[in-house]
Amino acid sequence: MSGHDSKYFSTTKKGEIPELKEELNSQYKDKRKDAVKKVIAAMTVGKDVSSLFTDVVNCMQTENLELKKLVYLYLINYAKSQPDLAILAVNTFVKTSRVGTNGVYLWQCQAWTIVAKLISVKTDGNGDIWEVVQIAIPIWVPSQDSQDPNPLIRALAVRTMGCIRVDKITEYLCDPLQRCLKDDDPYVRKTAAICVAKLYDINAELVEDRGFLDSLKDLISDNNPMVVANAVAALAEIQENSARPIFEITSATLSKLLTALNECTEWGQVFILDALSRYKAADAREAENIVERVTPRLQHANCAVVLSAVKMILLQMELITSTDVVRNLCKKMAPPLVTLLSAEPEIQYVALRNINLIVQKRPTILAHEIKVLLEFKEYATEVDVDFVRKAVRAIGRCAIKLERAAERCISVLLELIKIKVNYVVQEAIIVIKDIFRRYPNTYESIIATLCESLDTLDEPEAKASMIWIIGEYAERIDNADELLESFLESFPEEPPQVQLQLLTATVKLFLKKPTEGPQQMIQAVLNNATVETDNPDLRDRAYIYWRLLSIDPEAAKDVVLAEKPVITDDSNQLDPSLLDELLANIATLSSVYHKPPEAFVTRVKTVSQRTEEDDYPDGSEAGYAESPAHAAETGALPPSSSASRQPAPAQAPAAAPPVAAAPVPDLLGDLIGLDNSNSLVPVDQPTPAGPPLPVLLPASKGQGLQISAQLVRRDGQIFYSMLFENNSQSLLDGFMIQFNKNTFGLAAGGPLQQPVWYFNDKIPLHVFFAEDGRMERATFLETWKSLPDSNEVLKDLPGVVINSVEATLDKLAASNMFFIAKRKNANQEVLYLSAKIPRGIPFLIELTAALGVPGVKCAIKTPSPEMAPLFFEAIEHLLKS
Amino acid sequence: MPVAASAIYFLNLRGDVLINRLYRDDVGGNMVDAFRMHIMQTKELGTCPVRQIGGCSFLYMRISNVYIVIVVSSNANVACAFKFVVEAVNLFKSYFGGQFDEDAIRNNFVLIYELLDEIMDFGYPQNLSPEILKLYITQEGVRSPFSSKPADKPVPNATLQVTGAVGWRREGLVYKKNEVTYIALITLIDIVIAIARLIDSLCIQVFLDIVESVNLLMSSKGSVLRCDVTGKILMKCFLSGMPDLKLGLNDKIGLEKESQLKARPTKSGKTIELDDVTFHQCVNLTRFNAEKTVSFVPPDGEFELMKYRITEGVNLPFRVLPTIKELGRTRMEVNVKVKSIFGVKIFALGVVIKIPVPKQTAKTSFQVTSGKAKYNPSIDCLVWKIRKFPGQTEATLSAEVELISTMGEKKLVTRPPIQMEFQVPMFTASGLRVRFLKVWEKSGYNTVEWVRYITKAGSYEVSNEEWLFELSMIWTMDLKRGCGRVCGFGRVGTGSLGCAGHGTDRVRCGVRRFT
């Protein structure tokens, strides 16, 4: 049954929209249906057909289910752009989702209200009232449809309503949803269950207030498995987004859900298993019981069911103490995991990423499935060098990871060495060195074979490995000294890693066989490694050995020949706590990325503010300071109107207050000056005195919005004065200010609304100086002494003149810097002051200056010397002002 | 969170949106642009099916000429998402008559929208069973069965069936006894079945197909490096009512369990050990776990009942013994002996053996004991085809290959393995046999069960003998480094030999310095 819908994509005529409009309003049903299809086709290819909203919604009153669904689809896509019209449409849902008969009257009343609303909305703009009535009529004339008891339509209505994410709609959604949750038909109930989760996403409070959560919980005991599964999914999601315990799984729910598992669809099984994986079993026995009931799921053809079952089993296994049970479970889980690898490549990928995690937790789980050794061996005889190396390394990793495979691996490696292909041998030696470290005193018998291929080695890593082996097992190799000697000849030319190994190996040899030969060798090597090398690592190591050997050879033995810790293969090894978290997230994105969910999921409620990070929680210490008075003032200014009346762009730059260095009375006056219409605004408004605010976001960058701001301290509080100027043509509203975190909790974020502008402002430290910063003389002296000298910072402020001590002290006192003492040193005045910033950090200040002469020396002592630059800036500012 | 998708997009190879559906608004409508920019237009495409861009993750699959992209922003269940896509594609195929590509999507976009609305709600997969969905989602847009106007096709309690415990089978199926659909006559067995059907048209019939594919990697010496069988049991039945079926196989554990239950020794005969089994959702897994019996209520029509995997005790249908002799610098002799090691009474069909030869092959001549052989230069293989290969026989091919003469030294080169394709009806590499298939239905009708076995080649490969060939050497001067001559060895089979005589190109692999 192949369709021919592609024709709907191929309308390329010029007046497409008007044409569609006409067709949508056609009196012929078929034509209308085709038109809706065309609209949907246009929507699919990305054309904006939102202007047809009323016409499409008109077609909703149809008996044709297919057409109805298309209209609903359209509605979901465009509801946001036409919220008021969407409400109108929703009433159709309300109607259709109602089975009762007395709804008709109610419906009419509602419809009138909506028409009234619509009229107010529409006539506000340039629409005319007849259009509204025209839309309304087909909808509020109750049709036979309202009596339609078809559960498919009822479900469709509630499903679609949940997708129309217009806030106002939620109130219309509640009643029908309430009814649908208790509908006789399971199909409607299962749809309603999911709809609760949708509604929760839009308006969580509403869901809680209207008791939907309880209705949802009731559905867990529903007699229909699919309803149960969807209810579980909805509850699990709501729980995930809520801090309060909403969906707590008791052992009773657990057993109920485990029973439901047998009858559910495959997807339902996934929902239930995922939700249950949060359950913590009380003891090992319960865990075993749960596992027993989940294990059959491993045989399911659906990979998601299998992985969710594996997740659940792994989590419960934590509690199981019996090693037999654990071993048995591992044995049961292995084959299904391997089977996942015969699925589609994408699923294989997901499976492999998960197996990687599982194997880290339960290293033995796939031990039985090691069937690749022979294949690796075959690969190791290929011609592609890189491939061969990888194959050999892989054999080595198998040996190190799996004890039971080690012996077989060694024999394969030996066979490979015997074929005497240069790079295979080298790679094998590197690998065998690690195997020796992993299993000490087990496979040393093969050293003789290794020594045979000594002279073929030409790669540094292989050479270094071989030398390490010779040194380590010098006592077992009769001609170890000869072997090493052959390497020593070229010592100066060797790469550093070989040199280092040679040095160590020679020392080992000497300590093990302190005979004449090795003694000569060691002298030569040490000489080489200390005198004739530029490599500091090598030289340092050589010196250490030299001293050790000359002072106490026994101690040298203890050090150099100490037993080495057994190595493990920790490549790709994750941190255990991270691993546990990832295992709890098997089958999810988290397990694929090997990152905890928080690392990549940004919980943002609304799409429009995607850029906004939630990482800056509200209410950080001293972070939020805002001047309500000021905000009100700036809000009272008519920025938009003034700008829109005067769209002269040339004026915009002049708006930058700091340009006017001359004293400017107040910021309102400034603005008025800008306005060029002094008479319009009363000048005598109460305004705080203050310098002009520096521009932080020039209009050119902020798309017409200019922001000036500064931190000031007034009446013991810190204010952030901000001035917003709208130089654009349009109305800007919905401002939001966010401060990003900083040392003091300050430094500005920006007004957030699409688009977002960021700007930075420097904080003058003196606004933080607190009123209680005064210190007693004795305390001052004590504090001064108690602070180490490193906390003293000194700076010359060359441009500053102190003319009168008193005036300066007054000025500083006004900024909460308090005078402690003064003394005279020659012709210089030395002043001691104190100040304090939030969190009780004191500043002890020493100002040295000659009266009337430019140049002040400022020394401060504080527990946080890192603040000093800020402080100097502040004091310079204060002294200059 | 078992959410599988926030949005799903169907794109063509150029990246145009064919269909999209947003299920949640936590991803923006323009996210697909990011996919186009950062995945489709880069080399990343096809490297990793899960990618994160910005705050969203993209999970994508390519099916014929369509990319199906799932966008999520939460920690979604990836396994669920991919499986959903696979199942959805199967569903669409069953609606569109087996075809799924760009054209099919364009031609059925209304239907797809309707299906997408039905099979997933708010990112949670719902019922995807074609059998049930076809009840109420049809191309014609079936009129509501409950509406006042008479509907064309009354659909009884569709909603109950969607959500029912047996969500894969609709109720109230009635078949007349001889209403068995026609199966294409491919093999002799089919013909036999067809004849049998004519004779015995009074019974209801159930068809079981056991399809196995053997994967093998064998060394040239004949030792098995890797071998496994993946098999599936396909079932086709048209039974009335709600029948309960039980399938018995000759697997070891199942038989042991059965003999335990019945306190009766197992019958003699070959038993096999299945490494792993997975079942269609109709199979009662708890019961399988407890009793090792496969019992189920089948969906109507054709479906895949189970899949299994075996790695031990595989009966290989063929053995391949290659020998390659070199005759001088430019000639080689290839001898391949293929032995069939299945029963005398059965035979393999459509046997194809592909024997790789060096790229610079100039001329070939053959002698074969059966079938036909020819040299196919586009894949650099000797292709030997045998239409019918009886059991317990052997066939040999001896070929002489002449190579284009080149100068240079001899060197080991990669040897692609010999590949084999075949089908062996009435043979299972695993040795699996259906012991019984019982059907219970309350109306108590008789059924006749038909079982077909077939083994196909999966990746059936035998390592080739090593070739010791002349390699072309390309001499170039490396003036910059001033270290004298550098020679590169062109690798046979990489296509780099074309430039052998010219000496201008440098070949990438195996550069060695002469001192």
GROMACS .gro file of N, CA and C in nm, chain B residues 205-272:
model
  204
 1086GLN      N    1  -0.192  -2.513   0.844
 1086GLN     CA    2  -0.049  -2.539   0.833
 1086GLN      C    3   0.034  -2.432   0.901
 1087VAL      N    4   0.142  -2.479   0.954
 1087VAL     CA    5   0.237  -2.390   1.019
 1087VAL      C    6   0.372  -2.412   0.954
 1088PHE      N    7   0.437  -2.307   0.916
 1088PHE     CA    8   0.567  -2.322   0.851
 1088PHE      C    9   0.678  -2.268   0.939
 1089LEU      N   10   0.780  -2.349   0.950
 1089LEU     CA   11   0.897  -2.304   1.026
 1089LEU      C   12   1.017  -2.304   0.931
 1090ASP      N   13   1.090  -2.195   0.932
 1090ASP     CA   14   1.213  -2.189   0.853
 1090ASP      C   15   1.327  -2.174   0.949
 1091ILE      N   16   1.420  -2.267   0.945
 1091ILE     CA   17   1.539  -2.250   1.027
 1091ILE      C   18   1.651  -2.205   0.933
 1092VAL      N   19   1.692  -2.080   0.950
 1092VAL     CA   20   1.792  -2.022   0.862
 1092VAL      C   21   1.919  -1.998   0.942
 1093GLU      N   22   2.026  -2.062   0.899
 1093GLU     CA   23   2.150  -2.043   0.973
 1093GLU      C   24   2.253  -1.978   0.883
 1094SER      N   25   2.336  -1.896   0.942
 1094SER     CA   26   2.449  -1.851   0.862
 1094SER      C   27   2.579  -1.881   0.937
 1095VAL      N   28   2.670  -1.940   0.862
 1095VAL     CA   29   2.797  -1.983   0.921
 1095VAL      C   30   2.903  -1.878   0.896
 1096ASN      N   31   2.969  -1.837   1.001
 1096ASN     CA   32   3.082  -1.747   0.987
 1096ASN      C   33   3.208  -1.825   1.019
 1097LEU      N   34   3.304  -1.816   0.930
 1097LEU     CA   35   3.424  -1.897   0.949
 1097LEU      C   36   3.547  -1.819   0.907
 1098LEU      N   37   3.651  -1.835   0.985
 1098LEU     CA   38   3.782  -1.787   0.941
 1098LEU      C   39   3.878  -1.902   0.962
 1099MET      N   40   3.932  -1.951   0.852
 1099MET     CA   41   4.017  -2.069   0.859
 1099MET      C   42   4.155  -2.032   0.808
 1100SER      N   43   4.257  -2.088   0.870
 1100SER     CA   44   4.391  -2.058   0.821
 1100SER      C   45   4.415  -2.141   0.695
 1101SER      N   46   4.520  -2.106   0.622
 1101SER     CA   47   4.544  -2.178   0.497
 1101SER      C   48   4.581  -2.323   0.521
 1102LYS      N   49   4.627  -2.349   0.644
 1102LYS     CA   50   4.663  -2.488   0.677
 1102LYS      C   51   4.540  -2.570   0.714
 1103GLY      N   52   4.428  -2.505   0.725
 1103GLY     CA   53   4.306  -2.579   0.754
 1103GLY      C   54   4.262  -2.574   0.898
 1104SER      N   55   4.333  -2.497   0.982
 1104SER     CA   56   4.286  -2.491   1.121
 1104SER      C   57   4.186  -2.378   1.136
 1105VAL      N   58   4.085  -2.404   1.219
 1105VAL     CA   59   3.976  -2.308   1.234
 1105VAL      C   60   4.015  -2.199   1.333
 1106LEU      N   61   4.015  -2.078   1.288
 1106LEU     CA   62   4.052  -1.967   1.376
 1106LEU      C   63   3.931  -1.911   1.447
 1107ARG      N   64   3.823  -1.901   1.375
 1107ARG     CA   65   3.703  -1.847   1.435
 1107ARG      C   66   3.586  -1.909   1.363
 1108CYS      N   67   3.490  -1.950   1.438
 1108CYS     CA   68   3.377  -2.013   1.374
 1108CYS      C   69   3.254  -1.997   1.460
 1109ASP      N   70   3.151  -1.948   1.404
 1109ASP     CA   71   3.027  -1.947   1.477
 1109ASP      C   72   2.907  -1.950   1.383
 1110VAL      N   73   2.794  -1.983   1.439
 1110VAL     CA   74   2.672  -1.991   1.359
 1110VAL      C   75   2.570  -1.900   1.424
 1111THR      N   76   2.511  -1.812   1.343
 1111THR     CA   77   2.396  -1.740   1.396
 1111THR      C   78   2.274  -1.789   1.320
 1112GLY      N   79   2.176  -1.829   1.395
 1112GLY     CA   80   2.059  -1.886   1.331
 1112GLY      C   81   1.933  -1.816   1.373
 1113LYS      N   82   1.831  -1.828   1.291
 1113LYS     CA   83   1.703  -1.774   1.334
 1113LYS      C   84   1.591  -1.868   1.290
 1114ILE      N   85   1.488  -1.868   1.366
 1114ILE     CA   86   1.372  -1.948   1.330
 1114ILE      C   87   1.262  -1.854   1.288
 1115LEU      N   88   1.225  -1.863   1.162
 1115LEU     CA   89   1.117  -1.780   1.111
 1115LEU      C   90   0.990  -1.863   1.109
 1116MET      N   91   0.883  -1.801   1.144
 1116MET     CA   92   0.759  -1.877   1.149
 1116MET      C   93   0.654  -1.806   1.066
 1117LYS      N   94   0.573  -1.887   1.002
 1117LYS     CA   95   0.463  -1.829   0.925
 1117LYS      C   96   0.342  -1.913   0.956
 1118CYS      N   97   0.242  -1.852   1.012
 1118CYS     CA   98   0.123  -1.930   1.040
 1118CYS      C   99  -0.001  -1.844   1.030
 1119PHE      N  100  -0.107  -1.905   0.991
 1119PHE     CA  101  -0.236  -1.837   0.984
 1119PHE      C  102  -0.334  -1.923   1.061
 1120LEU      N  103  -0.341  -1.899   1.188
 1120LEU     CA  104  -0.422  -1.985   1.275
 1120LEU      C  105  -0.540  -1.904   1.329
 1121SER      N  106  -0.651  -1.972   1.347
 1121SER     CA  107  -0.768  -1.904   1.401
 1121SER      C  108  -0.758  -1.893   1.552
 1122GLY      N  109  -0.826  -1.797   1.606
 1122GLY     CA  110  -0.838  -1.785   1.751
 1122GLY      C  111  -0.709  -1.746   1.819
 1123MET      N  112  -0.696  -1.791   1.941
 1123MET     CA  113  -0.576  -1.758   2.020
 1123MET      C  114  -0.500  -1.887   2.050
 1124PRO      N  115  -0.426  -1.938   1.956
 1124PRO     CA  116  -0.361  -2.067   1.977
 1124PRO      C  117  -0.238  -2.054   2.066
 1125ASP      N  118  -0.212  -2.158   2.141
 1125ASP     CA  119  -0.095  -2.163   2.227
 1125ASP      C  120   0.001  -2.262   2.163
 1126LEU      N  121   0.122  -2.219   2.136
 1126LEU     CA  122   0.215  -2.308   2.067
 1126LEU      C  123   0.333  -2.342   2.156
 1127LYS      N  124   0.389  -2.457   2.131
 1127LYS     CA  125   0.505  -2.499   2.208
 1127LYS      C  126   0.605  -2.561   2.112
 1128LEU      N  127   0.726  -2.515   2.121
 1128LEU     CA  128   0.827  -2.562   2.027
 1128LEU      C  129   0.932  -2.643   2.103
 1129GLY      N  130   0.968  -2.758   2.048
 1129GLY     CA  131   1.073  -2.839   2.111
 1129GLY      C  132   1.191  -2.850   2.017
 1130LEU      N  133   1.309  -2.821   2.069
 1130LEU     CA  134   1.430  -2.831   1.989
 1130LEU      C  135   1.520  -2.938   2.049
 1131ASN      N  136   1.623  -2.976   1.976
 1131ASN     CA  137   1.713  -3.077   2.031
 1131ASN      C  138   1.828  -3.012   2.107
 1132ASP      N  139   1.798  -2.902   2.179
 1132ASP     CA  140   1.909  -2.844   2.255
 1132ASP      C  141   1.923  -2.917   2.388
 1133LYS      N  142   2.045  -2.921   2.432
 1133LYS     CA  143   2.084  -3.008   2.543
 1133LYS      C  144   2.009  -2.975   2.671
 1134ILE      N  145   2.009  -2.845   2.705
 1134ILE     CA  146   1.951  -2.806   2.833
 1134ILE      C  147   1.801  -2.833   2.834
 1135GLY      N  148   1.737  -2.800   2.722
 1135GLY     CA  149   1.594  -2.821   2.714
 1135GLY      C  150   1.559  -2.968   2.730
 1136LEU      N  151   1.639  -3.053   2.666
 1136LEU     CA  152   1.611  -3.196   2.672
 1136LEU      C  153   1.634  -3.251   2.813
 1137GLU      N  154   1.741  -3.203   2.873
 1137GLU     CA  155   1.769  -3.250   3.009
 1137GLU      C  156   1.657  -3.213   3.103
 1138LYS      N  157   1.612  -3.089   3.086
 1138LYS     CA  158   1.505  -3.040   3.171
 1138LYS      C  159   1.380  -3.125   3.151
 1139GLU      N  160   1.354  -3.155   3.025
 1139GLU     CA  161   1.234  -3.231   2.991
 1139GLU      C  162   1.241  -3.371   3.053
 1140SER      N  163   1.358  -3.433   3.040
 1140SER     CA  164   1.370  -3.569   3.093
 1140SER      C  165   1.359  -3.568   3.245
 1141GLN      N  166   1.407  -3.457   3.303
 1141GLN     CA  167   1.393  -3.446   3.449
 1141GLN      C  168   1.247  -3.441   3.486
 1142LEU      N  169   1.173  -3.359   3.413
 1142LEU     CA  170   1.033  -3.338   3.445
 1142LEU      C  171   0.953  -3.466   3.425
 1143LYS      N  172   0.986  -3.535   3.317
 1143LYS     CA  173   0.907  -3.654   3.285
 1143LYS      C  174   0.967  -3.781   3.345
 1144ALA      N  175   1.079  -3.762   3.415
 1144ALA     CA  176   1.148  -3.875   3.475
 1144ALA      C  177   1.170  -3.986   3.373
 1145ARG      N  178   1.221  -3.950   3.261
 1145ARG     CA  179   1.239  -4.047   3.153
 1145ARG      C  180   1.374  -4.016   3.091
 1146PRO      N  181   1.452  -4.114   3.061
 1146PRO     CA  182   1.583  -4.084   3.002
 1146PRO      C  183   1.568  -4.019   2.865
 1147THR      N  184   1.664  -3.935   2.835
 1147THR     CA  185   1.660  -3.868   2.705
 1147THR      C  186   1.675  -3.969   2.594
 1148LYS      N  187   1.604  -3.940   2.490
 1148LYS     CA  188   1.619  -4.028   2.373
 1148LYS      C  189   1.757  -4.009   2.315
 1149SER      N  190   1.807  -4.113   2.260
 1149SER     CA  191   1.939  -4.098   2.198
 1149SER      C  192   1.926  -4.008   2.076
 1150GLY      N  193   2.035  -3.960   2.033
 1150GLY     CA  194   2.032  -3.866   1.920
 1150GLY      C  195   2.118  -3.747   1.953
 1151LYS      N  196   2.152  -3.674   1.852
 1151LYS     CA  197   2.245  -3.565   1.873
 1151LYS      C  198   2.177  -3.447   1.944
 1152THR      N  199   2.241  -3.400   2.046
 1152THR     CA  200   2.189  -3.279   2.109
 1152THR      C  201   2.292  -3.169   2.090
 1153ILE      N  202   2.246  -3.049   2.094
 1153ILE     CA  203   2.339  -2.939   2.073
 1153ILE      C  204   2.329  -2.838   2.187
   0.00000   0.00000   0.00000
